[in-house]
Amino acid sequence: MSAKCITVDALSRTLCPSIDGTLRSKTIALPLRATRRTRVTQTQHEPAPAPARYDGQVRAAHTNASPTGQRARRERYPQWAAAPKARPAKRVTEKKAPPAPQLPPFPSWAAAGEVAPLRATKALSQEPSASASKTNLDGAAQHGPEDTANLRPPPPPPPSSSSPPPPETSPTSADTLCRSELDFPPETADAPTPAIYEALRVLRSREGQSNKIRRLVKYLVEERGERPNVFLYEALVTANWDTATGSANELAEIYKEMRTAGIEPSPGWYHSALRLLAIHPDYLTRNTLLLKMKEQGIELKDEGRFSVAVGLLRDGQHEMALDYWNQMRDAGTRIPEWVSSIFIYALVMRGFVDEAFQLFRQVLEMAGGNASAVPLRLWSYLLDECSRSLHYEGTKFIWDEMVSPGKINPADGIAVNLLNTAARQGDTTMATAVVELLSAREVKLGSHHYEPLLESYVRAGSLEGAFRVLCIMNDAGVQPDQASTRPIYAALRASPDHLADEVIGILRRLERVPAAAINVLIEALVTGTADENDGNIARALEAYRQVCDLCESGPNQQTFALLLDGCGSAEPAVFLVSEMDRFAVRPSPPILDSLIRCFAADGNLDVTLLYLDEMSRLATGGSPTWVSRRTLLAVLRRCHREGDPRASALVAEARRRGMTIDLSRYVDVDS
């Protein structure tokens, strides 16, 4: 045995695992063949019986050539009896990992963008390695638990240089679906279901995406087989936020369908529905949802309170909306700027300017009095509306806070409204500042700028300031007329006798007095004068004599028309005719009408009829500038008293011009 070399192959080691221990104990050097050992695990053969106790004798090695070895192999290992020759070990192919399970629609990790950890299944390696297996002297490969955990699948073979690499494809992301301008992007079919859900979450905060939301929800239900759930119904509610395609009726249908399906609305669904009802108001549906939330113990968040308040405002229930506003303010709720702006805009549009301004003051108080916390566009809007409505408190407040410091530069149209508001309240400071503001812009000032300024001085009780405005207006090339002096006339009519001397003193102190300043004084004195009462006309003529020379251009036609209109006799009319000649004033139709009436009262009848002929020449083709009925009756009475036959011609002319004269009544009245 010692002089003979025995070759031990892999099959011998397999049939008799104890041979290595026997040979090693006798220190017999066995030259091993350069054949690859076959790794055999316990799953490939039955457990071998325990080796016999070593008795000190060397047993013969079993070989394929030995009948004893073949018989022993068939007796001990009958499963290999049909295979006398050793076969190469069969390569164990790598098993494919089972597909990942379908993720639920709303996993907690889906919203956060995480990935669920999956347990990887690795195939056993066919090649022995030092890190993956341990080979003992018996030729068996042993794997521990930690070795199995370190197993990795074989790396993929490198791509061949002759064949092109396969195209890299990645699933469509939620951002791609959101950026698409189509209502239903074609990439939706390649997008995983969680990506579509994420796209629905993003699209709800964007405008004009209602159709895309509806199409994606329909695709998930009909094509992906998603069961309707709270999130999908909430997405349909957000699709109705659109002002053009949304509807409160569709919200009612969605709620009815959810109740039929037994799906309980979530707090997010309720708040989304309240926001929808703020855009498309429905008072009954809103009350129903608020009642359900109270029954289910769902807390109404600040966002929901804002939606309810705005919805009440949109419903036209302004008192309830303001009460809700006060409740939120008293509770210390931080009301955002967009809510307060909607309240102010809506109240102003409905005509509640004072309520809107008071709410605006509350907004400033909640902002700590910081004017910059309120947008400039809201300041400008409220300034425009307050001045347009002549709301002095709001206009004055915004003027002092924003316009005077130069933070707001109002437009020319708003400046005119500011002037009118200041004129109504007699605020000469603001009115003067507005005119100076327009002058700095090199705006050509007209009567609609000077007249409110004049009125502000009159309401402030400064007649001198009002007359100075008339002088400034005249110097600026804007000729004041009778309409420009209405505020002064109203003040003088209250006490003409008391104010007449004051006005005369004011006019004496002024330079370049316009004719309108003289005319307004005369008009206030002669108004209400009757034919039989010459007291007022006497005071008017006295005032005229004192101020007529103060006007650089002299009196005009309106001056004499006012004086003659108050005359009831020919004597003052003769004086006024001479004054007209002195100042080269041509008679106008109103002046001729008054002269005819005055001379018909107690003057020369021939002169009266001459003036009447002159009046007829001025009035052509039925013009209404012919004599008035009052003057015509005075002439007919005079002709009747003197028996002048020219009265019939006057009656015929009057009828031709469309004036009806009842002669019988005329005769009776005269008699």
PDB file of C-alpha atoms in Angstrom, residues 75 98 172 339:
ATOM      1  CA  GLU A  75     -25.845  -0.830  -2.800  1.00  0.00           C
ATOM      2  CA  PRO A  98     -40.858  38.075  -8.132  1.00  0.00           C
ATOM      3  CA  THR A 172     -43.169  59.612 -16.951  1.00  0.00           C
ATOM      4  CA  VAL A 339     -59.371  88.187   2.221  1.00  0.00           C
TER       5      VAL A 339
END
